[in-house]
């Protein structure tokens, strides 16, 4: 299984709080290109959702700090 995540950016690489994730199955016969294409579809779905939640005030970049 593979996937995509949207998270807040911190100083440490890939260490920010995760906002949303999507799972992408690895199918028999997948190539790096076919898997990457399906991951891209999910990225294009979840990134706008994360942006909407942020703009609606449903997310805080400091949520892990209790703010």
PDB file of N, CA and C in Angstrom:
ATOM      1  N   UNK A   1       0.848  -1.177   0.000  1.00  0.00           N
ATOM      2  CA  UNK A   1       0.000   0.000   0.000  1.00  0.00           C
ATOM      3  C   UNK A   1       0.892   1.237   0.000  1.00  0.00           C
ATOM      4  N   UNK A   2       0.414   2.255  -0.677  1.00  0.00           N
ATOM      5  CA  UNK A   2       1.119   3.531  -0.784  1.00  0.00           C
ATOM      6  C   UNK A   2       0.115   4.604  -0.410  1.00  0.00           C
ATOM      7  N   UNK A   3       0.500   5.851  -0.481  1.00  0.00           N
ATOM      8  CA  UNK A   3      -0.469   6.877  -0.149  1.00  0.00           C
ATOM      9  C   UNK A   3       0.069   8.275  -0.319  1.00  0.00           C
ATOM     10  N   UNK A   4      -0.750   9.212   0.138  1.00  0.00           N
ATOM     11  CA  UNK A   4      -0.411  10.627   0.078  1.00  0.00           C
ATOM     12  C   UNK A   4      -0.863  11.270   1.379  1.00  0.00           C
ATOM     13  N   UNK A   5      -0.107  12.259   1.822  1.00  0.00           N
ATOM     14  CA  UNK A   5      -0.438  12.982   3.048  1.00  0.00           C
ATOM     15  C   UNK A   5      -0.286  14.475   2.819  1.00  0.00           C
ATOM     16  N   UNK A   6      -1.120  15.239   3.505  1.00  0.00           N
ATOM     17  CA  UNK A   6      -0.954  16.688   3.587  1.00  0.00           C
ATOM     18  C   UNK A   6      -0.701  16.974   5.059  1.00  0.00           C
ATOM     19  N   UNK A   7       0.335  17.742   5.328  1.00  0.00           N
ATOM     20  CA  UNK A   7       0.657  18.057   6.717  1.00  0.00           C
ATOM     21  C   UNK A   7       1.171  19.481   6.816  1.00  0.00           C
ATOM     22  N   UNK A   8       1.118  20.032   8.024  1.00  0.00           N
ATOM     23  CA  UNK A   8       1.719  21.335   8.253  1.00  0.00           C
ATOM     24  C   UNK A   8       3.231  21.188   8.154  1.00  0.00           C
ATOM     25  N   UNK A   9       3.882  22.225   7.638  1.00  0.00           N
ATOM     26  CA  UNK A   9       5.327  22.215   7.464  1.00  0.00           C
ATOM     27  C   UNK A   9       5.992  22.706   8.750  1.00  0.00           C
ATOM     28  N   UNK A  10       7.014  21.991   9.161  1.00  0.00           N
ATOM     29  CA  UNK A  10       7.819  22.380  10.314  1.00  0.00           C
ATOM     30  C   UNK A  10       9.281  22.435   9.880  1.00  0.00           C
ATOM     31  N   UNK A  11      10.137  22.825  10.802  1.00  0.00           N
ATOM     32  CA  UNK A  11      11.563  22.890  10.471  1.00  0.00           C
ATOM     33  C   UNK A  11      12.132  21.515  10.133  1.00  0.00           C
ATOM     34  N   UNK A  12      11.614  20.480  10.763  1.00  0.00           N
ATOM     35  CA  UNK A  12      12.084  19.122  10.511  1.00  0.00           C
ATOM     36  C   UNK A  12      11.314  18.534   9.324  1.00  0.00           C
ATOM     37  N   UNK A  13      12.007  17.861   8.425  1.00  0.00           N
ATOM     38  CA  UNK A  13      11.390  17.307   7.222  1.00  0.00           C
ATOM     39  C   UNK A  13      10.326  16.270   7.588  1.00  0.00           C
ATOM     40  N   UNK A  14       9.141  16.421   6.997  1.00  0.00           N
ATOM     41  CA  UNK A  14       8.025  15.480   7.175  1.00  0.00           C
ATOM     42  C   UNK A  14       7.650  15.251   8.642  1.00  0.00           C
ATOM     43  N   UNK A  15       7.791  16.264   9.473  1.00  0.00           N
ATOM     44  CA  UNK A  15       7.523  16.098  10.900  1.00  0.00           C
ATOM     45  C   UNK A  15       6.278  16.849  11.364  1.00  0.00           C
ATOM     46  N   UNK A  16       5.680  17.654  10.504  1.00  0.00           N
ATOM     47  CA  UNK A  16       4.525  18.447  10.915  1.00  0.00           C
ATOM     48  C   UNK A  16       3.287  17.594  11.128  1.00  0.00           C
ATOM     49  N   UNK A  17       2.322  18.135  11.875  1.00  0.00           N
ATOM     50  CA  UNK A  17       1.074  17.408  12.117  1.00  0.00           C
ATOM     51  C   UNK A  17       0.350  17.081  10.805  1.00  0.00           C
ATOM     52  N   UNK A  18      -0.094  15.843  10.679  1.00  0.00           N
ATOM     53  CA  UNK A  18      -0.811  15.404   9.483  1.00  0.00           C
ATOM     54  C   UNK A  18      -2.224  15.965   9.510  1.00  0.00           C
ATOM     55  N   UNK A  19      -2.661  16.484   8.369  1.00  0.00           N
ATOM     56  CA  UNK A  19      -4.005  17.042   8.221  1.00  0.00           C
ATOM     57  C   UNK A  19      -4.948  16.008   7.626  1.00  0.00           C
ATOM     58  N   UNK A  20      -4.528  15.377   6.546  1.00  0.00           N
ATOM     59  CA  UNK A  20      -5.373  14.403   5.849  1.00  0.00           C
ATOM     60  C   UNK A  20      -4.467  13.436   5.087  1.00  0.00           C
ATOM     61  N   UNK A  21      -4.930  12.201   4.963  1.00  0.00           N
ATOM     62  CA  UNK A  21      -4.186  11.186   4.223  1.00  0.00           C
ATOM     63  C   UNK A  21      -5.125  10.437   3.286  1.00  0.00           C
ATOM     64  N   UNK A  22      -4.542   9.849   2.251  1.00  0.00           N
ATOM     65  CA  UNK A  22      -5.291   8.994   1.328  1.00  0.00           C
ATOM     66  C   UNK A  22      -4.466   7.741   1.065  1.00  0.00           C
ATOM     67  N   UNK A  23      -5.142   6.613   1.029  1.00  0.00           N
ATOM     68  CA  UNK A  23      -4.482   5.340   0.719  1.00  0.00           C
ATOM     69  C   UNK A  23      -4.591   5.056  -0.771  1.00  0.00           C
ATOM     70  N   UNK A  24      -3.525   4.496  -1.308  1.00  0.00           N
ATOM     71  CA  UNK A  24      -3.491   4.111  -2.717  1.00  0.00           C
ATOM     72  C   UNK A  24      -2.938   2.690  -2.778  1.00  0.00           C
ATOM     73  N   UNK A  25      -3.744   1.737  -3.258  1.00  0.00           N
ATOM     74  CA  UNK A  25      -3.250   0.361  -3.320  1.00  0.00           C
ATOM     75  C   UNK A  25      -2.186   0.199  -4.403  1.00  0.00           C
ATOM     76  N   UNK A  26      -1.263  -0.699  -4.148  1.00  0.00           N
ATOM     77  CA  UNK A  26      -0.301  -1.098  -5.172  1.00  0.00           C
ATOM     78  C   UNK A  26      -0.918  -2.304  -5.863  1.00  0.00           C
ATOM     79  N   UNK A  27      -1.191  -2.160  -7.144  1.00  0.00           N
ATOM     80  CA  UNK A  27      -1.888  -3.193  -7.901  1.00  0.00           C
ATOM     81  C   UNK A  27      -0.903  -4.113  -8.618  1.00  0.00           C
ATOM     82  N   UNK A  28      -1.314  -5.361  -8.848  1.00  0.00           N
ATOM     83  CA  UNK A  28      -0.456  -6.247  -9.646  1.00  0.00           C
ATOM     84  C   UNK A  28      -0.191  -5.595 -11.007  1.00  0.00           C
ATOM     85  N   UNK A  29       1.029  -5.624 -11.430  1.00  0.00           N
ATOM     86  CA  UNK A  29       1.365  -5.040 -12.721  1.00  0.00           C
ATOM     87  C   UNK A  29       1.653  -3.550 -12.675  1.00  0.00           C
ATOM     88  N   UNK A  30       1.542  -2.939 -11.490  1.00  0.00           N
ATOM     89  CA  UNK A  30       1.856  -1.514 -11.383  1.00  0.00           C
ATOM     90  C   UNK A  30       3.299  -1.257 -11.780  1.00  0.00           C
ATOM     91  N   UNK A  31       3.506  -0.133 -12.385  1.00  0.00           N
ATOM     92  CA  UNK A  31       4.849   0.382 -12.630  1.00  0.00           C
ATOM     93  C   UNK A  31       4.997   1.624 -11.758  1.00  0.00           C
ATOM     94  N   UNK A  32       6.196   2.124 -11.603  1.00  0.00           N
ATOM     95  CA  UNK A  32       6.331   3.377 -10.850  1.00  0.00           C
ATOM     96  C   UNK A  32       5.451   4.490 -11.429  1.00  0.00           C
ATOM     97  N   UNK A  33       5.305   4.487 -12.733  1.00  0.00           N
ATOM     98  CA  UNK A  33       4.513   5.533 -13.385  1.00  0.00           C
ATOM     99  C   UNK A  33       3.019   5.379 -13.121  1.00  0.00           C
ATOM    100  N   UNK A  34       2.491   4.155 -13.174  1.00  0.00           N
ATOM    101  CA  UNK A  34       1.050   3.978 -12.955  1.00  0.00           C
ATOM    102  C   UNK A  34       0.688   4.241 -11.500  1.00  0.00           C
ATOM    103  N   UNK A  35       1.553   3.815 -10.590  1.00  0.00           N
ATOM    104  CA  UNK A  35       1.304   4.087  -9.176  1.00  0.00           C
ATOM    105  C   UNK A  35       1.382   5.585  -8.905  1.00  0.00           C
ATOM    106  N   UNK A  36       2.387   6.239  -9.443  1.00  0.00           N
ATOM    107  CA  UNK A  36       2.533   7.687  -9.251  1.00  0.00           C
ATOM    108  C   UNK A  36       1.329   8.443  -9.798  1.00  0.00           C
ATOM    109  N   UNK A  37       0.770   7.977 -10.903  1.00  0.00           N
ATOM    110  CA  UNK A  37      -0.404   8.643 -11.481  1.00  0.00           C
ATOM    111  C   UNK A  37      -1.603   8.547 -10.541  1.00  0.00           C
ATOM    112  N   UNK A  38      -1.801   7.394  -9.912  1.00  0.00           N
ATOM    113  CA  UNK A  38      -2.922   7.244  -8.970  1.00  0.00           C
ATOM    114  C   UNK A  38      -2.689   8.046  -7.694  1.00  0.00           C
ATOM    115  N   UNK A  39      -1.440   8.099  -7.247  1.00  0.00           N
ATOM    116  CA  UNK A  39      -1.121   8.921  -6.075  1.00  0.00           C
ATOM    117  C   UNK A  39      -1.405  10.386  -6.390  1.00  0.00           C
ATOM    118  N   UNK A  40      -1.047  10.834  -7.574  1.00  0.00           N
ATOM    119  CA  UNK A  40      -1.284  12.223  -7.975  1.00  0.00           C
ATOM    120  C   UNK A  40      -2.768  12.569  -7.945  1.00  0.00           C
ATOM    121  N   UNK A  41      -3.610  11.651  -8.387  1.00  0.00           N
ATOM    122  CA  UNK A  41      -5.064  11.871  -8.334  1.00  0.00           C
ATOM    123  C   UNK A  41      -5.497  12.121  -6.892  1.00  0.00           C
ATOM    124  N   UNK A  42      -5.001  11.313  -5.975  1.00  0.00           N
ATOM    125  CA  UNK A  42      -5.361  11.487  -4.561  1.00  0.00           C
ATOM    126  C   UNK A  42      -4.798  12.783  -3.997  1.00  0.00           C
ATOM    127  N   UNK A  43      -3.575  13.135  -4.385  1.00  0.00           N
ATOM    128  CA  UNK A  43      -2.999  14.407  -3.936  1.00  0.00           C
ATOM    129  C   UNK A  43      -3.868  15.577  -4.377  1.00  0.00           C
ATOM    130  N   UNK A  44      -4.355  15.508  -5.599  1.00  0.00           N
ATOM    131  CA  UNK A  44      -5.208  16.582  -6.120  1.00  0.00           C
ATOM    132  C   UNK A  44      -6.569  16.606  -5.446  1.00  0.00           C
ATOM    133  N   UNK A  45      -6.963  15.523  -4.824  1.00  0.00           N
ATOM    134  CA  UNK A  45      -8.221  15.476  -4.085  1.00  0.00           C
ATOM    135  C   UNK A  45      -8.044  15.988  -2.654  1.00  0.00           C
ATOM    136  N   UNK A  46      -6.976  15.553  -1.981  1.00  0.00           N
ATOM    137  CA  UNK A  46      -6.852  15.879  -0.556  1.00  0.00           C
ATOM    138  C   UNK A  46      -6.259  17.260  -0.281  1.00  0.00           C
ATOM    139  N   UNK A  47      -5.407  17.777  -1.159  1.00  0.00           N
ATOM    140  CA  UNK A  47      -4.834  19.102  -0.911  1.00  0.00           C
ATOM    141  C   UNK A  47      -5.905  20.188  -0.899  1.00  0.00           C
ATOM    142  N   UNK A  48      -6.813  20.242  -1.889  1.00  0.00           N
ATOM    143  CA  UNK A  48      -7.876  21.254  -1.812  1.00  0.00           C
ATOM    144  C   UNK A  48      -8.748  21.100  -0.567  1.00  0.00           C
ATOM    145  N   UNK A  49      -8.981  19.862  -0.133  1.00  0.00           N
ATOM    146  CA  UNK A  49      -9.776  19.653   1.085  1.00  0.00           C
ATOM    147  C   UNK A  49      -9.062  20.242   2.293  1.00  0.00           C
ATOM    148  N   UNK A  50      -7.772  20.005   2.407  1.00  0.00           N
ATOM    149  CA  UNK A  50      -7.003  20.558   3.524  1.00  0.00           C
ATOM    150  C   UNK A  50      -7.017  22.086   3.492  1.00  0.00           C
ATOM    151  N   UNK A  51      -6.893  22.656   2.310  1.00  0.00           N
ATOM    152  CA  UNK A  51      -6.938  24.119   2.181  1.00  0.00           C
ATOM    153  C   UNK A  51      -8.298  24.644   2.605  1.00  0.00           C
ATOM    154  N   UNK A  52      -9.388  23.980   2.191  1.00  0.00           N
ATOM    155  CA  UNK A  52     -10.740  24.386   2.609  1.00  0.00           C
ATOM    156  C   UNK A  52     -10.871  24.376   4.125  1.00  0.00           C
ATOM    157  N   UNK A  53     -10.448  23.284   4.744  1.00  0.00           N
ATOM    158  CA  UNK A  53     -10.534  23.182   6.202  1.00  0.00           C
ATOM    159  C   UNK A  53      -9.761  24.313   6.876  1.00  0.00           C
ATOM    160  N   UNK A  54      -8.568  24.627   6.354  1.00  0.00           N
ATOM    161  CA  UNK A  54      -7.766  25.704   6.933  1.00  0.00           C
ATOM    162  C   UNK A  54      -8.473  27.048   6.771  1.00  0.00           C
ATOM    163  N   UNK A  55      -8.993  27.318   5.577  1.00  0.00           N
ATOM    164  CA  UNK A  55      -9.673  28.593   5.317  1.00  0.00           C
ATOM    165  C   UNK A  55     -10.953  28.726   6.137  1.00  0.00           C
ATOM    166  N   UNK A  56     -11.591  27.617   6.453  1.00  0.00           N
ATOM    167  CA  UNK A  56     -12.809  27.625   7.273  1.00  0.00           C
ATOM    168  C   UNK A  56     -12.491  27.687   8.766  1.00  0.00           C
ATOM    169  N   UNK A  57     -11.221  27.737   9.112  1.00  0.00           N
ATOM    170  CA  UNK A  57     -10.823  27.816  10.511  1.00  0.00           C
ATOM    171  C   UNK A  57     -10.915  26.503  11.261  1.00  0.00           C
ATOM    172  N   UNK A  58     -11.001  25.408  10.526  1.00  0.00           N
ATOM    173  CA  UNK A  58     -11.127  24.093  11.160  1.00  0.00           C
ATOM    174  C   UNK A  58      -9.773  23.490  11.539  1.00  0.00           C
ATOM    175  N   UNK A  59      -8.695  24.136  11.106  1.00  0.00           N
ATOM    176  CA  UNK A  59      -7.348  23.637  11.381  1.00  0.00           C
ATOM    177  C   UNK A  59      -6.504  24.748  11.975  1.00  0.00           C
ATOM    178  N   UNK A  60      -5.566  24.360  12.791  1.00  0.00           N
ATOM    179  CA  UNK A  60      -4.605  25.309  13.339  1.00  0.00           C
ATOM    180  C   UNK A  60      -3.215  24.710  13.205  1.00  0.00           C
ATOM    181  N   UNK A  61      -2.267  25.476  12.678  1.00  0.00           N
ATOM    182  CA  UNK A  61      -0.914  24.927  12.559  1.00  0.00           C
ATOM    183  C   UNK A  61      -0.288  24.631  13.918  1.00  0.00           C
ATOM    184  N   UNK A  62      -0.871  25.150  14.987  1.00  0.00           N
ATOM    185  CA  UNK A  62      -0.342  24.923  16.330  1.00  0.00           C
ATOM    186  C   UNK A  62      -1.207  23.964  17.124  1.00  0.00           C
ATOM    187  N   UNK A  63      -2.013  23.165  16.451  1.00  0.00           N
ATOM    188  CA  UNK A  63      -2.951  22.270  17.135  1.00  0.00           C
ATOM    189  C   UNK A  63      -2.233  21.324  18.091  1.00  0.00           C
ATOM    190  N   UNK A  64      -1.023  20.916  17.735  1.00  0.00           N
ATOM    191  CA  UNK A  64      -0.295  20.005  18.616  1.00  0.00           C
ATOM    192  C   UNK A  64       0.240  20.707  19.862  1.00  0.00           C
ATOM    193  N   UNK A  65       0.178  22.051  19.870  1.00  0.00           N
ATOM    194  CA  UNK A  65       0.598  22.835  21.032  1.00  0.00           C
ATOM    195  C   UNK A  65      -0.581  23.214  21.913  1.00  0.00           C
ATOM    196  N   UNK A  66      -1.779  22.726  21.567  1.00  0.00           N
ATOM    197  CA  UNK A  66      -2.957  23.055  22.337  1.00  0.00           C
ATOM    198  C   UNK A  66      -3.542  24.418  22.018  1.00  0.00           C
ATOM    199  N   UNK A  67      -3.143  25.017  20.896  1.00  0.00           N
ATOM    200  CA  UNK A  67      -3.660  26.330  20.507  1.00  0.00           C
ATOM    201  C   UNK A  67      -4.718  26.207  19.442  1.00  0.00           C
TER     202      UNK A  67
END
